[in-house]
PDB file of N, CA and C in Angstrom:
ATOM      1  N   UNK A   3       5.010 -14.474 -20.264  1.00 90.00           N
ATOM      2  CA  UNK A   3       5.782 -13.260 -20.109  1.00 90.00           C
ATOM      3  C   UNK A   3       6.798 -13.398 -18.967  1.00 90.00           C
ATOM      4  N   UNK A   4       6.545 -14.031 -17.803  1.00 91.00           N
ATOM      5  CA  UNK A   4       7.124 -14.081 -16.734  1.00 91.00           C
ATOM      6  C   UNK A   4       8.437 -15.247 -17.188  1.00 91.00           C
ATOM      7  N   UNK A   5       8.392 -15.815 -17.714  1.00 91.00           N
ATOM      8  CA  UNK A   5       9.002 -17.375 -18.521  1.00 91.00           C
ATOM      9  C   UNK A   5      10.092 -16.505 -19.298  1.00 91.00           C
ATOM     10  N   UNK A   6       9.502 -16.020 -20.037  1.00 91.00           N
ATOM     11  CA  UNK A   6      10.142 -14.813 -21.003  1.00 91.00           C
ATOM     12  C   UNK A   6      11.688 -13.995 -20.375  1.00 91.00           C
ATOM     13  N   UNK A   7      10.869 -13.229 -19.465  1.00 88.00           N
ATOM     14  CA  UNK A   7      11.676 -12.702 -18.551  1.00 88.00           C
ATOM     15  C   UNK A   7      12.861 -13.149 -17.927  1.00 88.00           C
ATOM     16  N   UNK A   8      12.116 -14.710 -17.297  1.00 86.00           N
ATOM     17  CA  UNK A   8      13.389 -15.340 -16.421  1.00 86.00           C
ATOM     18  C   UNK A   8      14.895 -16.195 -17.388  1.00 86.00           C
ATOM     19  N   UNK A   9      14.135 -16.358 -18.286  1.00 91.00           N
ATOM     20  CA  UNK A   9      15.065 -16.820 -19.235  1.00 91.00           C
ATOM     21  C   UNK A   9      15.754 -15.617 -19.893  1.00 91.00           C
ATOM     22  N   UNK A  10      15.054 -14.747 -20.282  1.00 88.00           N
ATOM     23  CA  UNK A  10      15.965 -13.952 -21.251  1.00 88.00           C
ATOM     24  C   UNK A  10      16.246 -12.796 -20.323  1.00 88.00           C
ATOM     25  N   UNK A  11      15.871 -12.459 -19.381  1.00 84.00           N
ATOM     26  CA  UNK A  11      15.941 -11.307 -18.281  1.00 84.00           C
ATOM     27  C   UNK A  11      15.864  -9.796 -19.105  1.00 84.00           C
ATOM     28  N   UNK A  12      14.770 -10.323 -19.504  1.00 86.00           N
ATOM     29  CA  UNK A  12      14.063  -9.266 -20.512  1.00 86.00           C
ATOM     30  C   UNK A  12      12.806  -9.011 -20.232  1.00 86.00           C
ATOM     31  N   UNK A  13      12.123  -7.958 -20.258  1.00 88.00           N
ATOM     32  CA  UNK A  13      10.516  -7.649 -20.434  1.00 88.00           C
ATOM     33  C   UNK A  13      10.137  -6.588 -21.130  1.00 88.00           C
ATOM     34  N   UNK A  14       9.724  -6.861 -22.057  1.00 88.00           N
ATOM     35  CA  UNK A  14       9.202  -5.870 -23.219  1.00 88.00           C
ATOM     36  C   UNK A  14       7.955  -4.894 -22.655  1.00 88.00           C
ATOM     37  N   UNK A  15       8.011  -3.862 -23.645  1.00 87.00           N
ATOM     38  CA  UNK A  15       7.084  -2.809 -23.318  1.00 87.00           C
ATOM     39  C   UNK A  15       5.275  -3.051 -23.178  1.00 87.00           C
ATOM     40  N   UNK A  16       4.988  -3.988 -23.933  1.00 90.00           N
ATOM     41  CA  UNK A  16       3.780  -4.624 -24.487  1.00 90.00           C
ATOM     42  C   UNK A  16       3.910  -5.808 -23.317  1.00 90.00           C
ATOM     43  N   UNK A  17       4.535  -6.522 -22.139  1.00 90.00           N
ATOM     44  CA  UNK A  17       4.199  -6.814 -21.243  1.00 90.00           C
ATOM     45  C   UNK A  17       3.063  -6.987 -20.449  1.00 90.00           C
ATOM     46  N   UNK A  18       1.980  -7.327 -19.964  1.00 90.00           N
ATOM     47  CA  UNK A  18       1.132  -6.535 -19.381  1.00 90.00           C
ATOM     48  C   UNK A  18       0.305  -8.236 -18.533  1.00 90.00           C
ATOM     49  N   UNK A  19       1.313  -9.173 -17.930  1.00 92.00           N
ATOM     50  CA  UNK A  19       1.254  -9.893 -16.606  1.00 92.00           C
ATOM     51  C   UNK A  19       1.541  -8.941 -15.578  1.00 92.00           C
ATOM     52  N   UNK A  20       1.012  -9.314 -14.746  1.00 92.00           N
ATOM     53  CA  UNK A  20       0.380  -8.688 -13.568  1.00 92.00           C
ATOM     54  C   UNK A  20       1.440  -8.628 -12.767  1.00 92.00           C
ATOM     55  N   UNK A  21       2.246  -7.672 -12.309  1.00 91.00           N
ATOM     56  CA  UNK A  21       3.336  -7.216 -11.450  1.00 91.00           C
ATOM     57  C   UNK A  21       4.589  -7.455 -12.340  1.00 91.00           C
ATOM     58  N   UNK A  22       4.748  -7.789 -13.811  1.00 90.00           N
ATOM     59  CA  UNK A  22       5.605  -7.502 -14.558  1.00 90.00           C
ATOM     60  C   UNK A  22       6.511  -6.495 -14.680  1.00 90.00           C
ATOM     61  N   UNK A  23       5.993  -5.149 -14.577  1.00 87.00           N
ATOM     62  CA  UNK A  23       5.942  -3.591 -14.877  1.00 87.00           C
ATOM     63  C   UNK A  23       6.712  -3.545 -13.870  1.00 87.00           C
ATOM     64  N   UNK A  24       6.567  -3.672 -12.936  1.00 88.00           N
ATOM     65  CA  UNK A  24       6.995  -3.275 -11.201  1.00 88.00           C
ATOM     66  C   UNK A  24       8.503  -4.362 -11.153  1.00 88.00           C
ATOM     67  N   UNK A  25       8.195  -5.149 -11.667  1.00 88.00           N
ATOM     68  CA  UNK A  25       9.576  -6.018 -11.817  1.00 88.00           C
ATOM     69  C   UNK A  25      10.469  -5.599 -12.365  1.00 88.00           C
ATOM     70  N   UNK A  26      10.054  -4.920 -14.137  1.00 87.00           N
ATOM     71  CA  UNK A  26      11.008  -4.716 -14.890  1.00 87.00           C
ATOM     72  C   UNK A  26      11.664  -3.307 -14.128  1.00 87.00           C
ATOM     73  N   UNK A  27      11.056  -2.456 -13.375  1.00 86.00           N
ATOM     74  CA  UNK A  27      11.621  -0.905 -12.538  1.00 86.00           C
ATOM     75  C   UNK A  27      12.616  -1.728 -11.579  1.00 86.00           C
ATOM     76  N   UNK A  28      12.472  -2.656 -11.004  1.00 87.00           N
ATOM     77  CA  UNK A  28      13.150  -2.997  -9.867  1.00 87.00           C
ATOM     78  C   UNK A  28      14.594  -3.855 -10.779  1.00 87.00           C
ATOM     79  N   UNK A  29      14.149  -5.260 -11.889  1.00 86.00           N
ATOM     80  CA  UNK A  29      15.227  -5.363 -12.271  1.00 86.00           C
ATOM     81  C   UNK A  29      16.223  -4.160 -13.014  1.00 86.00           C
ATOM     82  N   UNK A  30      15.603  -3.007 -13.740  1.00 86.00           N
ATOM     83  CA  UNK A  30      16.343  -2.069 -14.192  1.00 86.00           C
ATOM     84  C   UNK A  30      17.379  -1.298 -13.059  1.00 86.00           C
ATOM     85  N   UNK A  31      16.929  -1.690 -11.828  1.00 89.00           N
ATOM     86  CA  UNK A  31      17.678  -1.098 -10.627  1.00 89.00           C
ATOM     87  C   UNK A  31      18.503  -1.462 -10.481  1.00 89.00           C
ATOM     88  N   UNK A  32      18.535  -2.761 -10.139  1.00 87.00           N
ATOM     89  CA  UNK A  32      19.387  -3.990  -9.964  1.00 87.00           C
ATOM     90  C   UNK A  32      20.550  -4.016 -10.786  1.00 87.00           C
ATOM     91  N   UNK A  33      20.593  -3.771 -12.234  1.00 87.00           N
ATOM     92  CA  UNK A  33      21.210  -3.866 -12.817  1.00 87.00           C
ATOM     93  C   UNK A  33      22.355  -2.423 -13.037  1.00 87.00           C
ATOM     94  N   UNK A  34      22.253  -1.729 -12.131  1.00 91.00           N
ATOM     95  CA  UNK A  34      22.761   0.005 -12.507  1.00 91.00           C
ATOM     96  C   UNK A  34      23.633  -0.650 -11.322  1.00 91.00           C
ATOM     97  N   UNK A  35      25.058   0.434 -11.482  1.00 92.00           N
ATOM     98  CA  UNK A  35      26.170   0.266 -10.675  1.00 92.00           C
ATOM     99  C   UNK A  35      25.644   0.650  -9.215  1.00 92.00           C
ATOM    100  N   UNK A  36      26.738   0.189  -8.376  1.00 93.00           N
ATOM    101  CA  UNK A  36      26.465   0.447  -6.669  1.00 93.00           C
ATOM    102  C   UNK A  36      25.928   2.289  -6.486  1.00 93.00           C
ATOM    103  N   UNK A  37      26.907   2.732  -7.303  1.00 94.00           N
ATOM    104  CA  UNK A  37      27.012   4.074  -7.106  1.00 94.00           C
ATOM    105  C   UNK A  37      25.663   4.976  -7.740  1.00 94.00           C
ATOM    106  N   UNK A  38      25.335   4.098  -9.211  1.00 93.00           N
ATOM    107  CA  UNK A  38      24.121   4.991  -9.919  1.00 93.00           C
ATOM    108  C   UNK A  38      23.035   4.251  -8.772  1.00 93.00           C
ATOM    109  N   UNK A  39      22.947   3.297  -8.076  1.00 91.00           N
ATOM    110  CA  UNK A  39      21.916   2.824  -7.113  1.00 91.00           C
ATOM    111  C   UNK A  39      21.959   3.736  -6.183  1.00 91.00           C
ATOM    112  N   UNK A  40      22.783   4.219  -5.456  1.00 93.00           N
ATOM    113  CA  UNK A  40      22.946   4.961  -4.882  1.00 93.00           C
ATOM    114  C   UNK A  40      22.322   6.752  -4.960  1.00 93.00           C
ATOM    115  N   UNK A  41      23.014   6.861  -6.205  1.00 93.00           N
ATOM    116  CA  UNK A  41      22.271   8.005  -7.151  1.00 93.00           C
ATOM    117  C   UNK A  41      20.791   8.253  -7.355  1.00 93.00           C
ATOM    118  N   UNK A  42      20.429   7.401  -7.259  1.00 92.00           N
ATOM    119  CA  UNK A  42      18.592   7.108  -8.197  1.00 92.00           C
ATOM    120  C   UNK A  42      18.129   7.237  -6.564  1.00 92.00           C
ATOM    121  N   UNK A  43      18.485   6.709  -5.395  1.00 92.00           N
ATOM    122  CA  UNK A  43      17.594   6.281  -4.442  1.00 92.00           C
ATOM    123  C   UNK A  43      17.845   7.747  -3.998  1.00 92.00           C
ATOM    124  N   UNK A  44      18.973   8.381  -3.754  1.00 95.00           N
ATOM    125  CA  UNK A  44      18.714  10.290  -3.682  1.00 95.00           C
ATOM    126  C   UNK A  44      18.050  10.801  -4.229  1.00 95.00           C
ATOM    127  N   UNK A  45      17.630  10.575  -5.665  1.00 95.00           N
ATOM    128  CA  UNK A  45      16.811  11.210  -6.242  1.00 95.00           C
ATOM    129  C   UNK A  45      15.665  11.221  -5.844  1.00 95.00           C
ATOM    130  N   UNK A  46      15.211   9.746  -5.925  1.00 92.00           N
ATOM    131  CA  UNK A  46      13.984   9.454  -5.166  1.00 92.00           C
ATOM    132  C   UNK A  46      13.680  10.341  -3.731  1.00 92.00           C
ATOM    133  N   UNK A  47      14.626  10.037  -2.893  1.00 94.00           N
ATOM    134  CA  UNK A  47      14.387  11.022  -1.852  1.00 94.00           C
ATOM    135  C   UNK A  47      14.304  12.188  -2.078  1.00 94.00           C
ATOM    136  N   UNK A  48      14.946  13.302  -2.793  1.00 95.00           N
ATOM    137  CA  UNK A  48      14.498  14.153  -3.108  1.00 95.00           C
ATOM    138  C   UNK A  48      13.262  14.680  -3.671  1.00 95.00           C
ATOM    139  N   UNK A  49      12.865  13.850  -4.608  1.00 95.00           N
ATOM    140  CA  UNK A  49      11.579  13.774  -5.245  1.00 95.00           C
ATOM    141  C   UNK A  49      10.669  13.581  -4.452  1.00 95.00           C
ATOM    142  N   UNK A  50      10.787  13.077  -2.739  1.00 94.00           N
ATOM    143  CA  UNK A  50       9.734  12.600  -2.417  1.00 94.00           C
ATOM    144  C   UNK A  50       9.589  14.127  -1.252  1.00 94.00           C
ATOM    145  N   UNK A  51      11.019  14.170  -1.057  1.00 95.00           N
ATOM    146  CA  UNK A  51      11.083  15.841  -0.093  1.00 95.00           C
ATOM    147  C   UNK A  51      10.156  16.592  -0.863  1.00 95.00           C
ATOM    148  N   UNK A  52      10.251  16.938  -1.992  1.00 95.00           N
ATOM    149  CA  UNK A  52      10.178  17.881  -3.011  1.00 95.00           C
ATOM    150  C   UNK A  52       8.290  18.238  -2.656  1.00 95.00           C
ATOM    151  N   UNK A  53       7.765  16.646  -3.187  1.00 94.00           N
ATOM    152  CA  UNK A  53       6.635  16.469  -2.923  1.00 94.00           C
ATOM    153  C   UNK A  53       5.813  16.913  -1.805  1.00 94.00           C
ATOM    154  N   UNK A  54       6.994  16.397  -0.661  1.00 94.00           N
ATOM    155  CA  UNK A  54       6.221  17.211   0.269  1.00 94.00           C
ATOM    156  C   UNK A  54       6.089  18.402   0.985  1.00 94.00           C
ATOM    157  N   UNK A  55       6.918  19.008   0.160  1.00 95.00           N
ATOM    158  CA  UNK A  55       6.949  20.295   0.245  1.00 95.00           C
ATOM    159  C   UNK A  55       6.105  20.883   0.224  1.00 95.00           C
ATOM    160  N   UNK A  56       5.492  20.988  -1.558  1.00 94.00           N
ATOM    161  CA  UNK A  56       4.654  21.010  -2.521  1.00 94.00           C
ATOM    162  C   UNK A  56       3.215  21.510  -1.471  1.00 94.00           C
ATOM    163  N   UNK A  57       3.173  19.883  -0.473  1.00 94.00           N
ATOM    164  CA  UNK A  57       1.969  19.164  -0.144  1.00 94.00           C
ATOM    165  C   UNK A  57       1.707  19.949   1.323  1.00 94.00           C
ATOM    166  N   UNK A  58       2.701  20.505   1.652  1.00 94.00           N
ATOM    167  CA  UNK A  58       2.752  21.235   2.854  1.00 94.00           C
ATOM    168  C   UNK A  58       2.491  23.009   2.422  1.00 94.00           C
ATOM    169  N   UNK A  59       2.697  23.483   1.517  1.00 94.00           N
ATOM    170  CA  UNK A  59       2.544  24.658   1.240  1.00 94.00           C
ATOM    171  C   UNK A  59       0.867  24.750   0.517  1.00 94.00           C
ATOM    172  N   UNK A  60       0.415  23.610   0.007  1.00 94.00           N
ATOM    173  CA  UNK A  60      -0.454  23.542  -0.452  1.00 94.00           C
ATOM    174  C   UNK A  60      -1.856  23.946   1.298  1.00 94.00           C
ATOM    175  N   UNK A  61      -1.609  22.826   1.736  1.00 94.00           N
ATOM    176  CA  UNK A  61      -2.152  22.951   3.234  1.00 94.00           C
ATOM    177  C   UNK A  61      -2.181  24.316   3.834  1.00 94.00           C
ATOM    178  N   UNK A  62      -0.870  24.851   4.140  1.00 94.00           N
ATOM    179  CA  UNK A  62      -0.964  26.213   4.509  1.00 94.00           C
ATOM    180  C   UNK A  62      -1.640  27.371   3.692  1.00 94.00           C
ATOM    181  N   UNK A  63      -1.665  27.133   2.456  1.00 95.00           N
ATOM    182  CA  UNK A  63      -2.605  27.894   1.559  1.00 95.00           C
ATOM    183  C   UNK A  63      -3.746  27.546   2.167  1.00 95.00           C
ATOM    184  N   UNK A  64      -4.707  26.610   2.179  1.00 94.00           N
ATOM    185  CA  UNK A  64      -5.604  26.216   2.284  1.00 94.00           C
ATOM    186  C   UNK A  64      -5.841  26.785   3.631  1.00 94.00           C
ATOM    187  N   UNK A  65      -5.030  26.757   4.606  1.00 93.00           N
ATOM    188  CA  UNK A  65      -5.642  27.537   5.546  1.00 93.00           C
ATOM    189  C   UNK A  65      -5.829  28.845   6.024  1.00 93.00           C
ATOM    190  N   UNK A  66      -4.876  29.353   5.362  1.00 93.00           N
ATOM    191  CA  UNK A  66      -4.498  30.495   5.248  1.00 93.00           C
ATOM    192  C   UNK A  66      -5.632  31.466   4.608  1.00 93.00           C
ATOM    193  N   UNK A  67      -6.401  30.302   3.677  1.00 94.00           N
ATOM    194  CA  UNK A  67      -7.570  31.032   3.353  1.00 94.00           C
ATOM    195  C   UNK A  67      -8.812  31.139   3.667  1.00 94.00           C
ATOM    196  N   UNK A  68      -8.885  30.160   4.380  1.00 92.00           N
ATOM    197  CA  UNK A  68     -10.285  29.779   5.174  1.00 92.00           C
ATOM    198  C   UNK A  68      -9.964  30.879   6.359  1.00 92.00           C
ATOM    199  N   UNK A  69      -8.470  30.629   7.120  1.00 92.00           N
ATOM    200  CA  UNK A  69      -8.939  31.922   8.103  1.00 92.00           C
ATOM    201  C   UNK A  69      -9.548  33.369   7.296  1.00 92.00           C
ATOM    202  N   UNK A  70      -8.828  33.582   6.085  1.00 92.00           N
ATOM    203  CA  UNK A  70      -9.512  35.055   5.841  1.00 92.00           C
ATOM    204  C   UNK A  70     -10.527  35.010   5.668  1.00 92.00           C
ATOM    205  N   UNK A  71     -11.316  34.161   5.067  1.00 92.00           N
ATOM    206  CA  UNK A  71     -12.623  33.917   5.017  1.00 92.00           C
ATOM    207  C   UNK A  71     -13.141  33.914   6.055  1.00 92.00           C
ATOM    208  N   UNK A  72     -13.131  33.138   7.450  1.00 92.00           N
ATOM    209  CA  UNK A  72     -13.158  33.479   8.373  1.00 92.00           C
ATOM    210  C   UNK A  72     -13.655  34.951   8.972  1.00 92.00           C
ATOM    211  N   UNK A  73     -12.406  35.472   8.665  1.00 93.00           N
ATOM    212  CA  UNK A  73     -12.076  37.116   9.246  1.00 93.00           C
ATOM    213  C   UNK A  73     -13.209  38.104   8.479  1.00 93.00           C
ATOM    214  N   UNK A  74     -13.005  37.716   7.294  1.00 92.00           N
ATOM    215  CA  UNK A  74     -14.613  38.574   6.212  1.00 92.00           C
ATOM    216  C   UNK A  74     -15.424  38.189   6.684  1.00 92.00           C
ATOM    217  N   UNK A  75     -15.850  37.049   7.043  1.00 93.00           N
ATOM    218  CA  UNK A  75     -17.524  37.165   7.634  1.00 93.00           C
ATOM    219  C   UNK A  75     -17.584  37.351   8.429  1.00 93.00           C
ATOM    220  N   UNK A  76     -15.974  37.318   9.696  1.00 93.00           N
ATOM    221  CA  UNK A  76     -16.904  38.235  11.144  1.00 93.00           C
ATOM    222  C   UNK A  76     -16.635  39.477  11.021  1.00 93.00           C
ATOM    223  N   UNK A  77     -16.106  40.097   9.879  1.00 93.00           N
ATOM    224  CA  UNK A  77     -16.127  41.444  10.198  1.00 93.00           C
ATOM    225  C   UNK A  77     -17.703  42.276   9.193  1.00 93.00           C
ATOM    226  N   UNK A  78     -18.384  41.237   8.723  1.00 93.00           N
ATOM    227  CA  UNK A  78     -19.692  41.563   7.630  1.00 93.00           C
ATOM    228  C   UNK A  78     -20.723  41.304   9.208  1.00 93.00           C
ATOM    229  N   UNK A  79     -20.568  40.418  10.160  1.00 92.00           N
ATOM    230  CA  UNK A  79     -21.180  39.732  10.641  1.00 92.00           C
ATOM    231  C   UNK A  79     -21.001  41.076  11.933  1.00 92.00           C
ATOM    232  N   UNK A  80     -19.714  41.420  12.637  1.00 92.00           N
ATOM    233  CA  UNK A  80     -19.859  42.651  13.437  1.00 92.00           C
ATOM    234  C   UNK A  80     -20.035  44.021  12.854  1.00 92.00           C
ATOM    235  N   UNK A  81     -20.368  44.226  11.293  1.00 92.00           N
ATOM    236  CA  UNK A  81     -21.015  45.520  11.083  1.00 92.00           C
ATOM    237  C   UNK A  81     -22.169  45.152  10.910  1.00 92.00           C
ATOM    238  N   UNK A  82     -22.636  44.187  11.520  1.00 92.00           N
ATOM    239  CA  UNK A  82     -24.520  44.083  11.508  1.00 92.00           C
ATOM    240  C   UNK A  82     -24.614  44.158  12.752  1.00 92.00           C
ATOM    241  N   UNK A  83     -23.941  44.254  13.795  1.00 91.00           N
ATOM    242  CA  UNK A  83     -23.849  44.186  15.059  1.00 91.00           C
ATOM    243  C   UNK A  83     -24.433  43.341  15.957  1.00 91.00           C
ATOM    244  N   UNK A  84     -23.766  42.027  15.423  1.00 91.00           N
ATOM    245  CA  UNK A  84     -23.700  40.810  15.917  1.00 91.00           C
ATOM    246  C   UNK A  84     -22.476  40.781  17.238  1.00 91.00           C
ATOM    247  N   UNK A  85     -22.498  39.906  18.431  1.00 91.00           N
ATOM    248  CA  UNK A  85     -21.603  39.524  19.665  1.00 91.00           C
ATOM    249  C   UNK A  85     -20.794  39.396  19.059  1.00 91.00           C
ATOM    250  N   UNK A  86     -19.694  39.619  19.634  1.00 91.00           N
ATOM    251  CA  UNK A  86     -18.580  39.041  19.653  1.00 91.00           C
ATOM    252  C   UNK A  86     -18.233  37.663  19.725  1.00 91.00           C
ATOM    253  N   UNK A  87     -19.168  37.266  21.043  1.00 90.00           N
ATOM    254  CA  UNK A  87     -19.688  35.674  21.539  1.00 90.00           C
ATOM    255  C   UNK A  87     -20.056  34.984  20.247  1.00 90.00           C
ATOM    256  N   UNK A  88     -20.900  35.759  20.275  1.00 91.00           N
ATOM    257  CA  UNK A  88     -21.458  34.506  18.155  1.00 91.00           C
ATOM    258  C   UNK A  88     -21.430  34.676  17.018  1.00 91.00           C
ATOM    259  N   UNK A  89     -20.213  35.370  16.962  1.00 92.00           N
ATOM    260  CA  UNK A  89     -19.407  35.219  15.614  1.00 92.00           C
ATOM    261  C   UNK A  89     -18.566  34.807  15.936  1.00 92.00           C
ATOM    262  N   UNK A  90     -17.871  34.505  17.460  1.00 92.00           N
ATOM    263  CA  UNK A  90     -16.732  33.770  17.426  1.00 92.00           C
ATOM    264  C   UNK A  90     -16.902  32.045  17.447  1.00 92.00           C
ATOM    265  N   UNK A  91     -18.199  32.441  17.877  1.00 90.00           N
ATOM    266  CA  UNK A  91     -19.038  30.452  18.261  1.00 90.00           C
ATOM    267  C   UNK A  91     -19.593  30.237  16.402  1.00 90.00           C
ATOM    268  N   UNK A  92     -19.642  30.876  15.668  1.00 90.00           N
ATOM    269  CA  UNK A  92     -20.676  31.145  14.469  1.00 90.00           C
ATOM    270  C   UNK A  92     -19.181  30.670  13.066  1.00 90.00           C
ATOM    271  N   UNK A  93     -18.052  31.186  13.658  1.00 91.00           N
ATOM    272  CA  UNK A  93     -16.714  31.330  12.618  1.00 91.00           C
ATOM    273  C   UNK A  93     -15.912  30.476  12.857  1.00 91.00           C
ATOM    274  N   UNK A  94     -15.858  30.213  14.344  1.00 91.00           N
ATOM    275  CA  UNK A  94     -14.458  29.289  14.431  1.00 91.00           C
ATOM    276  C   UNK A  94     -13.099  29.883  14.831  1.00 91.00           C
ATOM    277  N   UNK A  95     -13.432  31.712  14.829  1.00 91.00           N
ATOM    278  CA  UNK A  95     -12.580  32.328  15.302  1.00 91.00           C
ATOM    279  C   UNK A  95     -12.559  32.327  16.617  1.00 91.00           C
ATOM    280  N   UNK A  96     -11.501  32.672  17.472  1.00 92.00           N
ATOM    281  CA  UNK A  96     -11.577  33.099  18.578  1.00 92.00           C
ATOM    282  C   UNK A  96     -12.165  34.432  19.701  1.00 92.00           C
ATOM    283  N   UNK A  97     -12.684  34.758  21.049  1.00 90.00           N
ATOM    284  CA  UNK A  97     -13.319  35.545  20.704  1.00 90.00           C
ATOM    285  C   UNK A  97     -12.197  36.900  20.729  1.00 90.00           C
ATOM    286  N   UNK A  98     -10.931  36.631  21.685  1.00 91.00           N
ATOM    287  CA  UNK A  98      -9.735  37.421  20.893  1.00 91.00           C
ATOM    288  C   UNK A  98      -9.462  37.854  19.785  1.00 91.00           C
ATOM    289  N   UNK A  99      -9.889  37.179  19.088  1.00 91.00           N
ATOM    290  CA  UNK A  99      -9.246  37.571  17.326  1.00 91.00           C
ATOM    291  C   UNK A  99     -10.689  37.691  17.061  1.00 91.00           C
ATOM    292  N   UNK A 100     -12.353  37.766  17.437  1.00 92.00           N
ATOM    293  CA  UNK A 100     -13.332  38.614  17.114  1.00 92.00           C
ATOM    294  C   UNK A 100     -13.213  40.237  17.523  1.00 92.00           C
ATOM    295  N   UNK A 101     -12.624  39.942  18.756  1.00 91.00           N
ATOM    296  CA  UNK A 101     -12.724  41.463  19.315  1.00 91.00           C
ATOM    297  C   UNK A 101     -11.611  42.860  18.944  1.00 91.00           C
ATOM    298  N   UNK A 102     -10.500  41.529  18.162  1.00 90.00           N
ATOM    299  CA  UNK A 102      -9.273  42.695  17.409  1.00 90.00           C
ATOM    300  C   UNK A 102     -10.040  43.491  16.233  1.00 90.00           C
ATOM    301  N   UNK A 103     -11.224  42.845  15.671  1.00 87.00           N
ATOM    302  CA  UNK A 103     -11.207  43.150  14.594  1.00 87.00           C
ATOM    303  C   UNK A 103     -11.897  44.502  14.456  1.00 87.00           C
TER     304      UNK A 103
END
């Protein structure tokens, strides 16, 4: 396949030598004008912004919900009339943000 390739600077779909695949993406690169090279590698960057966007809003969800969770059990936890001290040692909250509540 690799033989294949270098001679005919070809690699078929049914390929499947080992770093072939990854070759044929890179020669398909190679072969696009300065400018569509140019083009594709913005994209890429974008695509990769995009991602982490995605990956950053995902996170802030995630915490965003654990604090409320948080906040529900010290406020289940101070109508049993539990400290302030150990629901804030007990949650992870602070004992500021136990005692707002």
């Amino acid at each position: 396949e690799w033989i294949h390739f270098l001679k005919n600077e070809e690699i078929k779909p049914e390929f499947r030598a080992k770093g072939i695949q990854k070759a044929k993406e890179e020669f398909n690169i190679f072969k696009m004008s300065k400018q569509e090279q140019q083009n594709y590698k913005r994209y890429l960057g974008d695509l990769s912004y995009e991602a982490s966007m995605h990956e950053s809003h995902y996170i802030l969800a995630q915490i965003k919900t654990k604090k409320n969770t948080q906040i529900e059990i010290a406020k289940t936890m101070k109508a049993k009339g539990m400290s302030d001290e150990l629901i804030a040692e007990l949650t992870g909250l602070s004992k500021e943000e136990v005692e707002k509540l």
